[in-house]
Amino acid sequence: MKDPSEDVEAYATLAAQLADPGADRAALLAAHGLDEERWEALDDAWQARLSEADDDDGEDVGVPPLVAAFAETFARAQRARARSELSFDRFLEAARALRRGTDMATVLSRLDLTLEDYLSAQQRWTAAMLEDEELMARFQRAMR
């Protein structure tokens, strides 16, 4: 794992993860050896560097490489997070396909899902079904 204080991509990825309203901030920060105070200092330092890089461009010809690297990585991390949150219908589609006995790698590839996508959805929707009888009944009907 790269150090977000020294690597713009590691910083951008962490910033995108922390921007997610459902994120466990304390756990994410702790995984990087940070707390809120140290994160604020790190974020301030990176924002200053990004601003400086933008100001240093001088010729106004395109986006400075540091700013581009941050923006691309931040957007990629956000897309990855959004993609991993499968709708219940998409989860049902995958669960039905897997129940048919086709191997998991083939099913997930055909549905353009990663194992992480499916397992994350399975965890999320299993917890939801335990709390919602109607959702559980819908799942059971779909699995017949």
mmCIF file of C-alpha atoms in Angstrom:
data_model
loop_
_atom_site.group_PDB
_atom_site.id
_atom_site.type_symbol
_atom_site.label_atom_id
_atom_site.label_comp_id
_atom_site.label_asym_id
_atom_site.label_seq_id
_atom_site.Cartn_x
_atom_site.Cartn_y
_atom_site.Cartn_z
ATOM 1 C CA MET A 1 0.000 0.000 0.000
ATOM 2 C CA LYS A 2 1.439 3.334 -1.030
ATOM 3 C CA ASP A 3 1.694 6.222 1.402
ATOM 4 C CA PRO A 4 -0.987 8.877 0.739
ATOM 5 C CA SER A 5 1.350 11.555 2.053
ATOM 6 C CA GLU A 6 3.807 10.841 -0.756
ATOM 7 C CA ASP A 7 1.768 9.353 -3.611
ATOM 8 C CA VAL A 8 -0.937 11.393 -5.348
ATOM 9 C CA GLU A 9 -2.828 8.276 -6.461
ATOM 10 C CA ALA A 10 -2.903 6.861 -2.919
ATOM 11 C CA TYR A 11 -4.058 10.266 -1.649
ATOM 12 C CA ALA A 12 -6.769 10.587 -4.332
ATOM 13 C CA THR A 13 -8.035 7.060 -3.681
ATOM 14 C CA LEU A 14 -8.273 7.695 0.055
ATOM 15 C CA ALA A 15 -9.931 11.071 -0.522
ATOM 16 C CA ALA A 16 -12.555 9.431 -2.755
ATOM 17 C CA GLN A 17 -13.197 6.703 -0.190
ATOM 18 C CA LEU A 18 -13.585 9.285 2.569
ATOM 19 C CA ALA A 19 -15.995 11.301 0.403
ATOM 20 C CA ASP A 20 -18.425 8.364 0.404
ATOM 21 C CA PRO A 21 -21.197 9.185 2.921
ATOM 22 C CA GLY A 22 -21.359 5.539 4.007
ATOM 23 C CA ALA A 23 -17.628 5.220 4.615
ATOM 24 C CA ASP A 24 -16.253 4.161 7.967
ATOM 25 C CA ARG A 25 -13.890 7.132 8.219
ATOM 26 C CA ALA A 26 -12.154 5.976 11.358
ATOM 27 C CA ALA A 27 -11.378 2.550 9.865
ATOM 28 C CA LEU A 28 -10.188 3.998 6.551
ATOM 29 C CA LEU A 29 -7.950 6.505 8.275
ATOM 30 C CA ALA A 30 -6.621 3.929 10.733
ATOM 31 C CA ALA A 31 -5.709 1.615 7.841
ATOM 32 C CA HIS A 32 -3.371 4.388 6.685
ATOM 33 C CA GLY A 33 -2.055 5.220 10.150
ATOM 34 C CA LEU A 34 -4.084 8.432 10.285
ATOM 35 C CA ASP A 35 -6.698 10.058 12.462
ATOM 36 C CA GLU A 36 -8.939 13.033 11.589
ATOM 37 C CA GLU A 37 -6.359 15.601 12.666
ATOM 38 C CA ARG A 38 -3.520 14.033 10.663
ATOM 39 C CA TRP A 39 -5.865 13.553 7.679
ATOM 40 C CA GLU A 40 -6.782 17.255 7.732
ATOM 41 C CA ALA A 41 -3.094 18.211 7.742
ATOM 42 C CA LEU A 42 -2.369 15.764 4.907
ATOM 43 C CA ASP A 43 -5.371 16.956 2.910
ATOM 44 C CA ASP A 44 -4.374 20.605 3.395
ATOM 45 C CA ALA A 45 -0.831 19.831 2.225
ATOM 46 C CA TRP A 46 -2.074 18.033 -0.913
ATOM 47 C CA GLN A 47 -4.596 20.760 -1.710
ATOM 48 C CA ALA A 48 -1.770 23.309 -1.495
ATOM 49 C CA ARG A 49 0.413 21.172 -3.805
ATOM 50 C CA LEU A 50 -2.429 20.762 -6.311
ATOM 51 C CA SER A 51 -3.144 24.496 -6.227
ATOM 52 C CA GLU A 52 0.518 25.289 -6.661
ATOM 53 C CA ALA A 53 0.810 22.878 -9.594
ATOM 54 C CA ASP A 54 -2.179 24.536 -11.220
ATOM 55 C CA ASP A 55 -0.710 28.011 -10.646
ATOM 56 C CA ASP A 56 2.729 26.957 -11.928
ATOM 57 C CA ASP A 57 1.305 25.922 -15.273
ATOM 58 C CA GLY A 58 1.716 29.514 -16.422
ATOM 59 C CA GLU A 59 1.032 28.880 -20.101
ATOM 60 C CA ASP A 60 -2.560 27.685 -19.566
ATOM 61 C CA VAL A 61 -1.954 24.773 -21.928
ATOM 62 C CA GLY A 62 -3.855 21.843 -20.499
ATOM 63 C CA VAL A 63 -4.104 20.414 -17.031
ATOM 64 C CA PRO A 64 -0.899 20.009 -15.017
ATOM 65 C CA PRO A 65 0.142 16.344 -14.682
ATOM 66 C CA LEU A 66 -0.234 16.307 -10.880
ATOM 67 C CA VAL A 67 -3.771 17.698 -11.081
ATOM 68 C CA ALA A 68 -4.663 15.291 -13.895
ATOM 69 C CA ALA A 69 -3.322 12.311 -11.936
ATOM 70 C CA PHE A 70 -5.355 13.317 -8.900
ATOM 71 C CA ALA A 71 -8.561 13.900 -10.893
ATOM 72 C CA GLU A 72 -8.288 10.657 -12.865
ATOM 73 C CA THR A 73 -7.576 8.547 -9.787
ATOM 74 C CA PHE A 74 -10.309 10.218 -7.716
ATOM 75 C CA ALA A 75 -12.870 9.618 -10.497
ATOM 76 C CA ARG A 76 -11.736 6.008 -10.982
ATOM 77 C CA ALA A 77 -12.090 5.321 -7.242
ATOM 78 C CA GLN A 78 -15.577 6.818 -7.214
ATOM 79 C CA ARG A 79 -16.641 4.734 -10.235
ATOM 80 C CA ALA A 80 -15.302 1.585 -8.596
ATOM 81 C CA ARG A 81 -17.299 2.331 -5.448
ATOM 82 C CA ALA A 82 -20.484 3.046 -7.386
ATOM 83 C CA ARG A 83 -20.091 -0.108 -9.458
ATOM 84 C CA SER A 84 -19.697 -2.319 -6.399
ATOM 85 C CA GLU A 85 -23.105 -1.292 -5.076
ATOM 86 C CA LEU A 86 -25.312 -3.646 -7.072
ATOM 87 C CA SER A 87 -29.038 -3.124 -7.123
ATOM 88 C CA PHE A 88 -31.161 -5.884 -5.634
ATOM 89 C CA ASP A 89 -32.356 -6.869 -9.120
ATOM 90 C CA ARG A 90 -28.790 -7.181 -10.386
ATOM 91 C CA PHE A 91 -27.871 -9.215 -7.298
ATOM 92 C CA LEU A 92 -30.851 -11.506 -7.965
ATOM 93 C CA GLU A 93 -29.752 -11.939 -11.580
ATOM 94 C CA ALA A 94 -26.294 -13.024 -10.469
ATOM 95 C CA ALA A 95 -27.596 -15.284 -7.683
ATOM 96 C CA ARG A 96 -30.011 -17.015 -10.093
ATOM 97 C CA ALA A 97 -27.269 -17.544 -12.657
ATOM 98 C CA LEU A 98 -24.931 -18.971 -10.029
ATOM 99 C CA ARG A 99 -27.648 -21.279 -8.725
ATOM 100 C CA ARG A 100 -27.981 -22.839 -12.195
ATOM 101 C CA GLY A 101 -24.625 -24.479 -11.588
ATOM 102 C CA THR A 102 -22.523 -22.529 -14.057
ATOM 103 C CA ASP A 103 -19.071 -21.832 -12.715
ATOM 104 C CA MET A 104 -18.739 -18.565 -10.853
ATOM 105 C CA ALA A 105 -15.981 -17.071 -13.026
ATOM 106 C CA THR A 106 -18.043 -17.576 -16.191
ATOM 107 C CA VAL A 107 -21.222 -16.129 -14.668
ATOM 108 C CA LEU A 108 -19.496 -13.089 -13.228
ATOM 109 C CA SER A 109 -17.624 -12.440 -16.453
ATOM 110 C CA ARG A 110 -20.825 -12.695 -18.511
ATOM 111 C CA LEU A 111 -22.553 -10.253 -16.134
ATOM 112 C CA ASP A 112 -19.526 -7.926 -16.145
ATOM 113 C CA LEU A 113 -19.089 -8.279 -12.378
ATOM 114 C CA THR A 114 -16.081 -8.909 -10.229
ATOM 115 C CA LEU A 115 -16.047 -11.355 -7.349
ATOM 116 C CA GLU A 116 -15.709 -8.343 -5.053
ATOM 117 C CA ASP A 117 -18.860 -6.796 -6.609
ATOM 118 C CA TYR A 118 -20.846 -9.959 -5.992
ATOM 119 C CA LEU A 119 -19.578 -10.646 -2.470
ATOM 120 C CA SER A 120 -20.157 -7.051 -1.420
ATOM 121 C CA ALA A 121 -23.714 -7.184 -2.786
ATOM 122 C CA GLN A 122 -24.319 -10.554 -1.162
ATOM 123 C CA GLN A 123 -23.288 -9.169 2.218
ATOM 124 C CA ARG A 124 -25.367 -6.021 1.791
ATOM 125 C CA TRP A 125 -28.519 -7.719 0.513
ATOM 126 C CA THR A 126 -28.358 -10.649 2.961
ATOM 127 C CA ALA A 127 -28.332 -8.170 5.844
ATOM 128 C CA ALA A 128 -31.210 -6.255 4.237
ATOM 129 C CA MET A 129 -33.254 -9.455 3.733
ATOM 130 C CA LEU A 130 -32.826 -10.381 7.389
ATOM 131 C CA GLU A 131 -34.470 -7.067 8.264
ATOM 132 C CA ASP A 132 -37.153 -7.049 5.532
ATOM 133 C CA GLU A 133 -39.492 -10.032 5.152
ATOM 134 C CA GLU A 134 -40.844 -8.790 1.813
ATOM 135 C CA LEU A 135 -37.349 -8.543 0.377
ATOM 136 C CA MET A 136 -36.589 -12.053 1.668
ATOM 137 C CA ALA A 137 -39.788 -13.390 0.061
ATOM 138 C CA ARG A 138 -38.835 -11.738 -3.226
ATOM 139 C CA PHE A 139 -35.416 -13.395 -3.090
ATOM 140 C CA GLN A 140 -36.920 -16.790 -2.299
ATOM 141 C CA ARG A 141 -39.383 -16.506 -5.210
ATOM 142 C CA ALA A 142 -36.548 -15.572 -7.573
ATOM 143 C CA MET A 143 -34.503 -18.589 -6.501
ATOM 144 C CA ARG A 144 -37.252 -21.125 -7.335
#
